């Protein structure tokens, strides 16, 4: 697998920050340069003295509802845990050269396969944000956004969890 250049990572991270800021309040994020470890690791220090997000070797936060929310293959470049204000996990996945429509269709398909219902339609190029819901479990809504810095794609997940 070819890793994105530092310039691409910065562009994807900056784009992810805009997506996260547009959908939630402030929180913690992990760094794109983290190497997976054998056991849970802690991300680099967060701004403003916030507690860093602990991530597993797969790059997702320790308490992320993996059994309910599958994410597309790619490099996880940013994570944010739920806060009292947001109530949502935010995950940004770098999908490389996969076209935006394809990666959105893959993301929706993975979620529909485990019982999520699509509330929007996948149309247009680029596809609009997608909203999926589920009546049971920890997660109640997933909002999928997408972006394409240059010829590369990134997909953002906002996973709203129940109180």
mmCIF file of C-alpha atoms in Angstrom:
data_model
loop_
_atom_site.group_PDB
_atom_site.id
_atom_site.type_symbol
_atom_site.label_atom_id
_atom_site.label_comp_id
_atom_site.label_asym_id
_atom_site.label_seq_id
_atom_site.Cartn_x
_atom_site.Cartn_y
_atom_site.Cartn_z
ATOM 1 C CA UNK A 1 0.000 0.000 0.000
ATOM 2 C CA UNK A 2 1.378 3.403 -0.984
ATOM 3 C CA UNK A 3 1.229 5.867 1.882
ATOM 4 C CA UNK A 4 0.147 9.403 1.120
ATOM 5 C CA UNK A 5 2.787 12.115 1.038
ATOM 6 C CA UNK A 6 3.035 14.476 3.980
ATOM 7 C CA UNK A 7 1.578 17.221 1.774
ATOM 8 C CA UNK A 8 -1.431 15.023 0.936
ATOM 9 C CA UNK A 9 -1.841 14.046 4.598
ATOM 10 C CA UNK A 10 -1.829 17.713 5.601
ATOM 11 C CA UNK A 11 -4.423 18.507 2.918
ATOM 12 C CA UNK A 12 -6.616 15.573 3.960
ATOM 13 C CA UNK A 13 -6.180 16.436 7.656
ATOM 14 C CA UNK A 14 -7.064 20.076 7.026
ATOM 15 C CA UNK A 15 -10.082 19.023 4.987
ATOM 16 C CA UNK A 16 -11.064 16.608 7.744
ATOM 17 C CA UNK A 17 -10.801 19.371 10.301
ATOM 18 C CA UNK A 18 -13.227 21.447 8.259
ATOM 19 C CA UNK A 19 -15.648 18.494 8.072
ATOM 20 C CA UNK A 20 -15.367 17.866 11.807
ATOM 21 C CA UNK A 21 -15.803 21.534 12.691
ATOM 22 C CA UNK A 22 -18.815 21.719 10.433
ATOM 23 C CA UNK A 23 -20.568 18.787 12.107
ATOM 24 C CA UNK A 24 -19.569 18.891 15.767
ATOM 25 C CA UNK A 25 -18.095 20.920 18.585
ATOM 26 C CA UNK A 26 -14.477 20.684 19.729
ATOM 27 C CA UNK A 27 -12.859 17.436 20.844
ATOM 28 C CA UNK A 28 -9.723 15.312 20.529
ATOM 29 C CA UNK A 29 -7.997 14.083 17.416
ATOM 30 C CA UNK A 30 -5.273 11.592 16.716
ATOM 31 C CA UNK A 31 -2.338 12.249 14.453
ATOM 32 C CA UNK A 32 -1.920 10.925 10.932
ATOM 33 C CA UNK A 33 1.641 9.825 11.638
ATOM 34 C CA UNK A 34 0.811 7.384 14.439
ATOM 35 C CA UNK A 35 2.116 3.867 14.044
ATOM 36 C CA UNK A 36 -0.199 1.031 15.134
ATOM 37 C CA UNK A 37 0.915 -0.784 18.278
ATOM 38 C CA UNK A 38 0.220 -4.185 19.791
ATOM 39 C CA UNK A 39 -2.012 -2.709 22.486
ATOM 40 C CA UNK A 40 -4.079 0.471 22.768
ATOM 41 C CA UNK A 41 -1.980 3.559 22.276
ATOM 42 C CA UNK A 42 -2.573 7.162 23.180
ATOM 43 C CA UNK A 43 -2.515 9.842 20.520
ATOM 44 C CA UNK A 44 -0.272 12.858 20.666
ATOM 45 C CA UNK A 45 -1.144 15.697 23.016
ATOM 46 C CA UNK A 46 -4.331 17.534 22.190
ATOM 47 C CA UNK A 47 -4.636 21.289 21.920
ATOM 48 C CA UNK A 48 -5.768 23.311 24.938
ATOM 49 C CA UNK A 49 -4.745 20.605 27.428
ATOM 50 C CA UNK A 50 -7.526 18.178 26.441
ATOM 51 C CA UNK A 51 -7.094 14.490 27.204
ATOM 52 C CA UNK A 52 -5.718 12.653 24.130
ATOM 53 C CA UNK A 53 -7.857 10.050 22.396
ATOM 54 C CA UNK A 54 -6.788 6.452 22.984
ATOM 55 C CA UNK A 55 -6.774 4.440 19.770
ATOM 56 C CA UNK A 56 -6.467 0.737 18.987
ATOM 57 C CA UNK A 57 -4.037 -0.680 16.400
ATOM 58 C CA UNK A 58 -6.743 -0.257 13.722
ATOM 59 C CA UNK A 59 -6.643 3.522 14.328
ATOM 60 C CA UNK A 60 -10.159 3.773 15.780
ATOM 61 C CA UNK A 61 -10.857 5.039 19.304
ATOM 62 C CA UNK A 62 -10.853 2.365 22.018
ATOM 63 C CA UNK A 63 -14.621 2.619 22.667
ATOM 64 C CA UNK A 64 -15.673 3.065 19.013
ATOM 65 C CA UNK A 65 -18.689 0.800 18.203
ATOM 66 C CA UNK A 66 -16.805 -1.425 15.728
ATOM 67 C CA UNK A 67 -19.439 -4.173 15.816
ATOM 68 C CA UNK A 68 -22.068 -1.712 14.606
ATOM 69 C CA UNK A 69 -20.107 0.655 12.365
ATOM 70 C CA UNK A 70 -17.734 -0.754 9.770
ATOM 71 C CA UNK A 71 -15.477 1.757 8.029
ATOM 72 C CA UNK A 72 -14.002 1.533 4.542
ATOM 73 C CA UNK A 73 -10.450 0.375 4.001
ATOM 74 C CA UNK A 74 -7.887 3.140 4.120
ATOM 75 C CA UNK A 75 -5.639 5.072 6.441
ATOM 76 C CA UNK A 76 -7.372 6.621 9.443
ATOM 77 C CA UNK A 77 -5.922 10.113 9.579
ATOM 78 C CA UNK A 78 -8.083 11.743 12.251
ATOM 79 C CA UNK A 79 -10.296 10.604 15.126
ATOM 80 C CA UNK A 80 -12.400 12.433 17.666
ATOM 81 C CA UNK A 81 -14.334 10.951 20.571
ATOM 82 C CA UNK A 82 -17.818 12.086 21.601
ATOM 83 C CA UNK A 83 -18.032 15.120 23.845
ATOM 84 C CA UNK A 84 -20.927 16.291 26.008
ATOM 85 C CA UNK A 85 -21.842 18.741 23.224
ATOM 86 C CA UNK A 86 -21.329 16.567 20.145
ATOM 87 C CA UNK A 87 -22.312 13.073 21.290
ATOM 88 C CA UNK A 88 -20.505 11.741 18.218
ATOM 89 C CA UNK A 89 -17.323 10.046 17.098
ATOM 90 C CA UNK A 90 -15.669 11.626 14.070
ATOM 91 C CA UNK A 91 -13.357 9.544 11.916
ATOM 92 C CA UNK A 92 -11.593 10.618 8.727
ATOM 93 C CA UNK A 93 -10.317 7.869 6.422
ATOM 94 C CA UNK A 94 -7.904 8.525 3.558
ATOM 95 C CA UNK A 95 -9.092 6.318 0.669
ATOM 96 C CA UNK A 96 -6.302 7.066 -1.817
ATOM 97 C CA UNK A 97 -7.227 7.052 -5.489
ATOM 98 C CA UNK A 98 -10.637 5.461 -4.988
ATOM 99 C CA UNK A 99 -13.219 7.697 -6.703
ATOM 100 C CA UNK A 100 -15.539 9.587 -4.330
ATOM 101 C CA UNK A 101 -18.733 7.921 -5.555
ATOM 102 C CA UNK A 102 -17.172 4.465 -5.229
ATOM 103 C CA UNK A 103 -15.940 5.035 -1.679
ATOM 104 C CA UNK A 104 -19.339 6.446 -0.615
ATOM 105 C CA UNK A 105 -21.116 3.432 -2.135
ATOM 106 C CA UNK A 106 -18.703 1.111 -0.303
ATOM 107 C CA UNK A 107 -19.262 2.904 3.017
ATOM 108 C CA UNK A 108 -23.042 2.793 2.664
ATOM 109 C CA UNK A 109 -22.954 -0.863 1.588
ATOM 110 C CA UNK A 110 -20.882 -1.885 4.623
ATOM 111 C CA UNK A 111 -23.378 -0.220 6.943
ATOM 112 C CA UNK A 112 -26.479 -1.548 5.181
ATOM 113 C CA UNK A 113 -24.994 -5.060 5.417
ATOM 114 C CA UNK A 114 -25.126 -4.815 9.232
ATOM 115 C CA UNK A 115 -28.654 -3.395 9.522
ATOM 116 C CA UNK A 116 -28.382 0.364 8.889
ATOM 117 C CA UNK A 117 -31.085 2.118 6.826
ATOM 118 C CA UNK A 118 -30.104 4.760 4.283
ATOM 119 C CA UNK A 119 -32.212 7.913 4.741
ATOM 120 C CA UNK A 120 -30.742 9.756 1.740
ATOM 121 C CA UNK A 121 -29.942 8.800 -1.852
ATOM 122 C CA UNK A 122 -26.535 8.348 -3.408
ATOM 123 C CA UNK A 123 -26.642 10.554 -6.444
ATOM 124 C CA UNK A 124 -24.691 13.347 -7.975
ATOM 125 C CA UNK A 125 -21.009 13.688 -8.468
ATOM 126 C CA UNK A 126 -19.738 14.377 -5.922
ATOM 127 C CA UNK A 127 -22.340 12.561 -3.847
ATOM 128 C CA UNK A 128 -24.040 14.545 -1.108
ATOM 129 C CA UNK A 129 -23.547 13.618 2.567
ATOM 130 C CA UNK A 130 -25.304 10.370 3.408
ATOM 131 C CA UNK A 131 -27.366 9.733 6.539
ATOM 132 C CA UNK A 132 -27.980 6.237 7.888
ATOM 133 C CA UNK A 133 -30.009 5.302 10.969
ATOM 134 C CA UNK A 134 -30.549 2.253 13.159
ATOM 135 C CA UNK A 135 -33.065 1.757 15.952
ATOM 136 C CA UNK A 136 -30.972 -0.469 18.240
ATOM 137 C CA UNK A 137 -27.433 -0.566 19.574
ATOM 138 C CA UNK A 138 -25.015 2.068 20.833
ATOM 139 C CA UNK A 139 -24.836 4.049 17.590
ATOM 140 C CA UNK A 140 -28.034 5.660 16.313
ATOM 141 C CA UNK A 141 -26.977 7.712 13.266
ATOM 142 C CA UNK A 142 -24.053 7.796 10.876
ATOM 143 C CA UNK A 143 -23.384 10.753 8.606
ATOM 144 C CA UNK A 144 -20.929 10.075 5.791
ATOM 145 C CA UNK A 145 -19.185 12.970 4.061
ATOM 146 C CA UNK A 146 -16.610 12.817 1.306
ATOM 147 C CA UNK A 147 -13.895 14.938 -0.188
ATOM 148 C CA UNK A 148 -11.299 14.747 -2.905
ATOM 149 C CA UNK A 149 -8.051 16.670 -2.488
ATOM 150 C CA UNK A 150 -6.663 16.433 -6.022
ATOM 151 C CA UNK A 151 -7.031 12.930 -7.467
ATOM 152 C CA UNK A 152 -7.394 11.331 -4.029
ATOM 153 C CA UNK A 153 -10.406 10.689 -1.798
ATOM 154 C CA UNK A 154 -11.194 10.906 1.891
ATOM 155 C CA UNK A 155 -14.361 9.917 3.688
ATOM 156 C CA UNK A 156 -15.599 11.224 7.002
ATOM 157 C CA UNK A 157 -17.831 9.382 9.455
ATOM 158 C CA UNK A 158 -19.814 11.166 12.151
ATOM 159 C CA UNK A 159 -21.198 8.430 14.400
ATOM 160 C CA UNK A 160 -23.814 9.712 16.828
ATOM 161 C CA UNK A 161 -24.174 7.530 19.896
ATOM 162 C CA UNK A 162 -26.978 7.144 22.402
ATOM 163 C CA UNK A 163 -26.633 8.642 25.877
#
